[in-house]
Short mmCIF file of C-alpha atoms in Angstrom, two decimals:
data_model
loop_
_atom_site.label_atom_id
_atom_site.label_comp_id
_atom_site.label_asym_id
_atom_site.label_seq_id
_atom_site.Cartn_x
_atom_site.Cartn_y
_atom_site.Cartn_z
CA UNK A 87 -10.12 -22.29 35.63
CA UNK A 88 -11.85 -19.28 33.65
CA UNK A 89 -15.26 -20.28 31.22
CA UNK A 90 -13.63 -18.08 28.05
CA UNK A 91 -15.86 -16.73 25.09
CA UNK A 92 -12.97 -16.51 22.39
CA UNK A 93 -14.46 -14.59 19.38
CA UNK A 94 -12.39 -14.69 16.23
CA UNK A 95 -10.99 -18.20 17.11
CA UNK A 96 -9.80 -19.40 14.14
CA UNK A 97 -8.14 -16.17 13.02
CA UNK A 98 -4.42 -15.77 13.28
CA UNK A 99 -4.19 -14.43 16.42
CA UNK A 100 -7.39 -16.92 17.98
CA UNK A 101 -5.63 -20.02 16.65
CA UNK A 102 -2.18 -18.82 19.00
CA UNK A 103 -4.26 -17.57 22.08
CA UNK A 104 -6.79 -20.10 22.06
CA UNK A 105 -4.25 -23.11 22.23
CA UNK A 106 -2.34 -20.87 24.94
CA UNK A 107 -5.35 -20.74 26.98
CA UNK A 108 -6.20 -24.18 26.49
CA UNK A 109 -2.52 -24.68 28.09
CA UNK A 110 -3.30 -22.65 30.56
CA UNK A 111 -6.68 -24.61 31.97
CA UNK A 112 -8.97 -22.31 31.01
CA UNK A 113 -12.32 -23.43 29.00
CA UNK A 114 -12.38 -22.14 25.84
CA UNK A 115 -15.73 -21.60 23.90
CA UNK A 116 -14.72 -20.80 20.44
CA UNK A 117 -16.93 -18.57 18.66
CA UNK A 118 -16.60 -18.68 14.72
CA UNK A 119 -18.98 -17.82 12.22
CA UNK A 120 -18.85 -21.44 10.41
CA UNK A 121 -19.46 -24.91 11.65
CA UNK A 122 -16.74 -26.30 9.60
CA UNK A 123 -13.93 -24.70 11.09
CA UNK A 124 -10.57 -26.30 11.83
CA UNK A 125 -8.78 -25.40 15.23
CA UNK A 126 -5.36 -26.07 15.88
CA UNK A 127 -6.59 -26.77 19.25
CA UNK A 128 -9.22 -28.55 21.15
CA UNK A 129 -12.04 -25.72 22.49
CA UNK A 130 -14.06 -26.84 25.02
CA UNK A 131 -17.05 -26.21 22.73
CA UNK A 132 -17.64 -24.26 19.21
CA UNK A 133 -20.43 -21.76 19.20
CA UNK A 134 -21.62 -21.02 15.57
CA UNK A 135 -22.69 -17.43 15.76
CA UNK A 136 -23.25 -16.41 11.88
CA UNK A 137 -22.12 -12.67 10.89
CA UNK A 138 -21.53 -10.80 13.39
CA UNK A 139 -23.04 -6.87 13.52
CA UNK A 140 -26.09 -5.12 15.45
CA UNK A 141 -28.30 -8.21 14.89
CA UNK A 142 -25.96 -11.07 15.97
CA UNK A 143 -27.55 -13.32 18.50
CA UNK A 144 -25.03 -14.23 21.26
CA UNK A 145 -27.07 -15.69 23.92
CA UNK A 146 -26.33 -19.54 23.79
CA UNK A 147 -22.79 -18.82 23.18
CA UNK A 148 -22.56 -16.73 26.03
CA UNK A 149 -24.16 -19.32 28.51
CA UNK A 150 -21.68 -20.08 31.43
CA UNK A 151 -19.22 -17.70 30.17
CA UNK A 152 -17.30 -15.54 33.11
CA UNK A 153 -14.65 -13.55 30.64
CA UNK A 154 -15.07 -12.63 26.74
CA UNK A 155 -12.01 -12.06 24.77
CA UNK A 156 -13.17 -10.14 21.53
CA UNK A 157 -10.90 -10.69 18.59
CA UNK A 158 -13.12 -11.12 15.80
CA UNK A 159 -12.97 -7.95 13.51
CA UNK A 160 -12.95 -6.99 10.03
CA UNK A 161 -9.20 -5.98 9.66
CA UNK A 162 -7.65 -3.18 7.44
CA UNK A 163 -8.46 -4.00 3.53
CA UNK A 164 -5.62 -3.14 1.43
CA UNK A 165 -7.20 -3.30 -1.49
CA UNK A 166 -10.76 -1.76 -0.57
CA UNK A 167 -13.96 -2.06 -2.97
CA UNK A 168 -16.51 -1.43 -0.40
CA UNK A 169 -18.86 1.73 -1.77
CA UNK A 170 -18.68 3.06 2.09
CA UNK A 171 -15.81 1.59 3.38
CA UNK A 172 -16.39 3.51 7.27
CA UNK A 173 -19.78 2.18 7.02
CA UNK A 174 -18.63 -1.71 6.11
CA UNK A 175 -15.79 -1.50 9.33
CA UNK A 176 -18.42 0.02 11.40
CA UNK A 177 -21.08 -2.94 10.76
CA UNK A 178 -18.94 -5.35 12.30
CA UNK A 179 -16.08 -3.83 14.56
CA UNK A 180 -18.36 -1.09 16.50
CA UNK A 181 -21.95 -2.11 16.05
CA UNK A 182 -20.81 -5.78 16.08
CA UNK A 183 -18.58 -5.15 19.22
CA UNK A 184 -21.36 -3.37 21.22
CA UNK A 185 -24.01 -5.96 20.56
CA UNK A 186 -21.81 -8.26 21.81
CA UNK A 187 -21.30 -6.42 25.17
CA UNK A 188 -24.49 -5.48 25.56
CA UNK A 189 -25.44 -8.98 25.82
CA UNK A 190 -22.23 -10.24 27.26
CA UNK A 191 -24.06 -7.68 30.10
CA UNK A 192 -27.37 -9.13 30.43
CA UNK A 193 -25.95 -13.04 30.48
CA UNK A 194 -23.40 -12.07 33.85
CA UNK A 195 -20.06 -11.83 32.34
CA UNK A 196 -17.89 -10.20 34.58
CA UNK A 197 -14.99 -8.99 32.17
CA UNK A 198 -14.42 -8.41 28.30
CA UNK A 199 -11.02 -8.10 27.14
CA UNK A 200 -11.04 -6.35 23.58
CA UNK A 201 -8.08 -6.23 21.00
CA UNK A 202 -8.09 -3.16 19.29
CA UNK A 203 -5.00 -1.64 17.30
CA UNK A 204 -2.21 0.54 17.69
CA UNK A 205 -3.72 2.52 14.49
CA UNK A 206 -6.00 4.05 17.04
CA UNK A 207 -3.19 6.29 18.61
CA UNK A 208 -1.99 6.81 14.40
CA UNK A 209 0.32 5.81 11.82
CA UNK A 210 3.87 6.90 12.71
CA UNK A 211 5.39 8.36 15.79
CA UNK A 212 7.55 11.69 15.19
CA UNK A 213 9.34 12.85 18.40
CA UNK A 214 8.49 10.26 21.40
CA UNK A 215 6.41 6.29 21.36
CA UNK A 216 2.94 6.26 22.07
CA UNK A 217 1.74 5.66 25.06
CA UNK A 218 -1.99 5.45 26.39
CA UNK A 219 -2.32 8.85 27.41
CA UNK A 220 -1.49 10.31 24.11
CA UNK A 221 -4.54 11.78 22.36
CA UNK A 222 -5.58 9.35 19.39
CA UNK A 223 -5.35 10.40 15.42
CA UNK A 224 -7.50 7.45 14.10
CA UNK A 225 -6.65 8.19 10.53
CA UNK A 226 -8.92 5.34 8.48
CA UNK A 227 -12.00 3.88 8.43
CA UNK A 228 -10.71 0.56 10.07
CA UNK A 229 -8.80 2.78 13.05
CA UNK A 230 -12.05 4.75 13.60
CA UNK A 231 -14.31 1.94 13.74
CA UNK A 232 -11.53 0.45 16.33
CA UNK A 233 -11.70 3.76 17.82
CA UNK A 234 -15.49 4.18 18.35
CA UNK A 235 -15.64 0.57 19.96
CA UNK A 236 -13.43 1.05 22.55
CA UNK A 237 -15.23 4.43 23.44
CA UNK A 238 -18.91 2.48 23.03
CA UNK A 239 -16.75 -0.34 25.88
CA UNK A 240 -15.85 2.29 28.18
CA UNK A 241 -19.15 3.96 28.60
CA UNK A 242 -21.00 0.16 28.39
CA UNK A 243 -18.61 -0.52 31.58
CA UNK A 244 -19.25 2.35 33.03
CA UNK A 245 -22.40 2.54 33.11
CA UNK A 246 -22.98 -1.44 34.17
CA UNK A 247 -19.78 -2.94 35.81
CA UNK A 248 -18.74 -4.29 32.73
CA UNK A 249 -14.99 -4.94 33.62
CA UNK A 250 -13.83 -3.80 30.55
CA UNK A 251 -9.72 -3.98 29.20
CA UNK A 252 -8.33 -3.06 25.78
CA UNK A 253 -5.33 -3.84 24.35
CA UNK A 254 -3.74 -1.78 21.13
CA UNK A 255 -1.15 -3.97 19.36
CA UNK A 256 1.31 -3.02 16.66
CA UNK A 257 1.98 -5.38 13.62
CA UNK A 258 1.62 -8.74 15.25
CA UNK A 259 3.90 -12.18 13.96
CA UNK A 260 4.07 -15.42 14.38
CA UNK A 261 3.99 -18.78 13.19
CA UNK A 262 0.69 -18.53 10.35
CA UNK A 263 1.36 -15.01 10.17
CA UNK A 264 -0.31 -13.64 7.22
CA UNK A 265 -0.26 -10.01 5.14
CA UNK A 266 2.40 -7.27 4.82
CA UNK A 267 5.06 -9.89 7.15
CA UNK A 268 4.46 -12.53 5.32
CA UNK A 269 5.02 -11.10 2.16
CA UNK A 270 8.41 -9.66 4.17
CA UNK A 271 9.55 -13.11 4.87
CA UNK A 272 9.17 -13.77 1.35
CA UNK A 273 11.32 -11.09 0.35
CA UNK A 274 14.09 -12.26 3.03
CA UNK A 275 14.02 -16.00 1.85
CA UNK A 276 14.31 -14.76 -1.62
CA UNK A 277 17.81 -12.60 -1.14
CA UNK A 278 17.13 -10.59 -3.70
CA UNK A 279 18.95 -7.16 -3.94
CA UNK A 280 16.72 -4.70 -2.23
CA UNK A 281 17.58 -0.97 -1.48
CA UNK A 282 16.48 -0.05 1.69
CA UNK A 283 19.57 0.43 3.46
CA UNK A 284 19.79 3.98 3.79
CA UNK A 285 16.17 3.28 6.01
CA UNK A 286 16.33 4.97 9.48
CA UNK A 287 13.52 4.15 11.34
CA UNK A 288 12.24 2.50 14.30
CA UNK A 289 9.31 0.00 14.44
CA UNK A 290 7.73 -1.89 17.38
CA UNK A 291 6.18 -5.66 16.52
CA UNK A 292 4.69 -8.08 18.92
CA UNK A 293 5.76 -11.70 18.69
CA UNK A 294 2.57 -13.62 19.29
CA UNK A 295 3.28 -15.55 22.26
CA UNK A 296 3.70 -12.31 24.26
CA UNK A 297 0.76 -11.08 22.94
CA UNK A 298 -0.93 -14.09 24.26
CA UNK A 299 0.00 -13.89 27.41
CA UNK A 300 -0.91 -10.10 27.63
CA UNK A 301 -4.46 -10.71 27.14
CA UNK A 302 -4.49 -13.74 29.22
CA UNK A 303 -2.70 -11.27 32.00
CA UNK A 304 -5.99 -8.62 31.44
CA UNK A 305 -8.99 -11.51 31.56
CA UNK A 306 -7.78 -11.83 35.76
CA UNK A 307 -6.10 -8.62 36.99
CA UNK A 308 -7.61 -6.22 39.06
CA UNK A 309 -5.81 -3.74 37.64
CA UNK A 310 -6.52 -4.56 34.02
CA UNK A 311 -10.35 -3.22 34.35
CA UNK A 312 -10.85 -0.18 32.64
CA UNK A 313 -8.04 -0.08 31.52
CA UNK A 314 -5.75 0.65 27.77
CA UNK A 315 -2.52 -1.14 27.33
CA UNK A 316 -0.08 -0.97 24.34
CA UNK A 317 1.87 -4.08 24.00
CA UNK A 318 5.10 -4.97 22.13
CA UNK A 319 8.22 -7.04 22.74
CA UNK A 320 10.05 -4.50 24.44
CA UNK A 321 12.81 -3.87 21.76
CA UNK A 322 12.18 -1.83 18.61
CA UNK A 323 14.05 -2.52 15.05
CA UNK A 324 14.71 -0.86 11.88
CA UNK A 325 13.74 -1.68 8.98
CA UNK A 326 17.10 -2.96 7.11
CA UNK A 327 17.45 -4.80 11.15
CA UNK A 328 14.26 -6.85 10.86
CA UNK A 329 15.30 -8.25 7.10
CA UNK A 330 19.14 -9.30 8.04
CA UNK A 331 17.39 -10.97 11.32
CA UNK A 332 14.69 -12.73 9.16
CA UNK A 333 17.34 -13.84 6.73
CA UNK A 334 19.76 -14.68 9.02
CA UNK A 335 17.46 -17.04 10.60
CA UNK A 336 16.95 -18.63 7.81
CA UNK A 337 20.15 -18.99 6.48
CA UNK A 338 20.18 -16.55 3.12
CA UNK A 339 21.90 -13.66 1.94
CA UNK A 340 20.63 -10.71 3.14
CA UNK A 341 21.66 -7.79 -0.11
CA UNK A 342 20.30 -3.98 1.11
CA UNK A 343 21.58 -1.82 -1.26
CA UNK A 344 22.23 1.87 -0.22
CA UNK A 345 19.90 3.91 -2.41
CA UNK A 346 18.41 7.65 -1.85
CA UNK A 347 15.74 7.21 0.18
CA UNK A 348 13.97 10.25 -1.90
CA UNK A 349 14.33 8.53 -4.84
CA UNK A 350 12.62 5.85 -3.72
CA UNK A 351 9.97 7.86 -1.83
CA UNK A 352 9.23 9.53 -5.66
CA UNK A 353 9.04 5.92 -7.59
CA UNK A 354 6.73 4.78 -4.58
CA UNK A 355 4.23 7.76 -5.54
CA UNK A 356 5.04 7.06 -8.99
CA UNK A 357 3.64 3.67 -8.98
CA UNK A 358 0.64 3.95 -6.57
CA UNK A 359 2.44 2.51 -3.25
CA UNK A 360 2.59 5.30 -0.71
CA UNK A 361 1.04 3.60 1.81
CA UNK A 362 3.64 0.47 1.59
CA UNK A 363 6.72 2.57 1.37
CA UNK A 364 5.28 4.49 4.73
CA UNK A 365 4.63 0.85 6.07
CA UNK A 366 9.21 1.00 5.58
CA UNK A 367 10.48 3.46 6.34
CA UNK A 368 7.80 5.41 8.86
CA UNK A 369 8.55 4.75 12.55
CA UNK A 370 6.34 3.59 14.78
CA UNK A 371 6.92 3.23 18.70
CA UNK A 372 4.83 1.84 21.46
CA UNK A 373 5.85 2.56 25.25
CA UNK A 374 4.93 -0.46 27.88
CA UNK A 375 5.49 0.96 30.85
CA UNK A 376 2.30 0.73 31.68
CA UNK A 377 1.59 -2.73 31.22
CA UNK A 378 4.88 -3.63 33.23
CA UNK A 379 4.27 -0.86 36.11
CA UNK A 380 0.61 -1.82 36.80
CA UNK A 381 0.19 -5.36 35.76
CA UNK A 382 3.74 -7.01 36.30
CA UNK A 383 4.00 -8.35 32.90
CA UNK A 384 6.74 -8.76 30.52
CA UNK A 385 7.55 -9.63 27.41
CA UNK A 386 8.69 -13.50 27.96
CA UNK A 387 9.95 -13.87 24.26
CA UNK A 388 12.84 -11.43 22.99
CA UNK A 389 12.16 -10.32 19.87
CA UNK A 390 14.93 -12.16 18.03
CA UNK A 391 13.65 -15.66 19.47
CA UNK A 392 10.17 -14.78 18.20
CA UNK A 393 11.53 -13.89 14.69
CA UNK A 394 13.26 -17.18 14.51
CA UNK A 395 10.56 -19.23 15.62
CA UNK A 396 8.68 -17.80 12.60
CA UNK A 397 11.26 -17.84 9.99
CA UNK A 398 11.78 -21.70 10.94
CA UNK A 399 7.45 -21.97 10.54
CA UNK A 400 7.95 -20.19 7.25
CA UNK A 401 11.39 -22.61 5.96
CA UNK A 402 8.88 -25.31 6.91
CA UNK A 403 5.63 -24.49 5.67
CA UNK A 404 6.36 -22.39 2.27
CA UNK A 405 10.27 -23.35 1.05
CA UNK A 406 9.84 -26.97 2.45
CA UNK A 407 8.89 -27.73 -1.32
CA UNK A 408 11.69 -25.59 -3.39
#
């Protein structure tokens, strides 16, 4: 049994790992920045810690506490309106991340396990998957602030024994998922006439249950300090693949209609959405060899088991009504 600061706790992800390590028998002290917060699970104790930036006080929270898992970040904004948007990610996700360890340090924990983000390594792969040797094109403000964390970790580690693992996902789903998937599953359940068959790309996603049990893998191993691991099922999809899958699952036509893919490319620019039509049709490939060859894990949940389980959460949760 672990003592397990969980930062982020009632996020998306903290909701899914927190009642896995619960499972598990670890102690969970959920850190969230309310005392009104609703778990799906029962945390061993909640630790109200307020914002969280340079300033943040984490002592009391950090009392007892052997391993830290660091989820809590502000996440890409779509839809920006921050005057200094680098400045805004950097608050929280670098400044924020480094007070943490720094005091994480001074209390005695042994190990921090920190979720970062595939954007790190970039946006789209070209000729081969990323892997954790690649050099890293952090192209926005929320990659770079993700970016200058895990580089602020490293040298924090370094320099004081700070067992210190990071973990770059790619889109992440799941029952509760929320954002650009959720808004996919939408379009599936609809079966409205879409044209996006002529889309050949390739796409890695990570069903939440084996992200899970990733990070639970890197709060123990020996082999996890120091470490960067990319994580994904283990089977990429296309585009066009992901939608018949979703709508197969939950029972409903699935209509991709063979258009240009230039044409659409030019109406995309047309109307503003660049960056969702790259979200389509760009590939983007993670390699895992690394967590399977040094840590022994695998993906427990094939990707087409995951999807299911979260089309049936989404039949249940947003059609249950129609």
């Amino acid at each position: 049994m672990t003592t397990i600061l969980l930062t982020g706790a009632n996020g998306f992800v903290g909701q899914h790992l927190g009642a896995y390590l619960v499972k598990q028998g670890h102690q969970v002290i959920a850190a969230s920045r309310r005392s009104d917060v609703v778990f799906d699970y029962t945390p061993t104790h909640v630790a109200k810690v307020g914002d969280i930036d340079a300033k943040t006080d984490w002592t009391t929270a950090l009392e007892g506490v052997e391993v830290v898992i660091h989820l809590a970040a502000r996440v890409h904004v779509m839809h920006e309106k921050a005057a200094d948007p680098l400045m805004e990610f950097r608050r929280m996700n670098t400044e924020g991340t480094l007070r943490l360890a720094q005091q994480a340090v001074e209390t005695g924990v042994k190990r921090l396990v920190y979720l970062s983000s595939i954007k790190v390594n970039g946006e789209e792969t070209i000729s081969h998957p990323f892997t954790e040797q690649d050099v890293v094109i952090p192209e926005d403000p929320y990659a770079r602030s993700k970016w200058e964390a895990e580089q602020h970790l490293m040298n924090l580690g370094a320099q004081t024994g700070l067992e210190v693992s990071i973990i770059r996902p790619p889109l992440v789903y799941g029952a509760g998922v929320r954002g650009n998937f959720l808004r996919l599953l939408g379009l599936a359940a609809k079966g409205w006439p879409l044209p996006l068959a002529r889309i050949e790309n390739q796409r890695s996603l990570v069903g939440i249950e084996n992200l899970c049990s990733l990070i639970e893998v890197c709060t123990s191993h020996p082999q996890a300090a120091g470490e960067v691991f990319l994580v994904s099922d283990g089977q990429d999809v296309s585009t066009p693949e992901l939608i018949r899958m979703l709508a197969k699952a939950m029972g409903r036509p699935c209509r991709l209609l063979p258009f240009p893919t230039s044409v659409l490319a030019i109406g995309s620019k047309l109307m503003g959405q660049q960056g969702v039509w790259a979200r389509l049709t760009g590939s983007l490939q993670v390699d895992i060899s690394k967590a399977r060859q040094q840590l022994g894990w695998e993906p427990t949940f094939p990707l087409r088991q995951g999807l299911a389980d979260t089309a049936d959460w989404y039949q249940k949760t947003h059609l249950a009504s129609e």
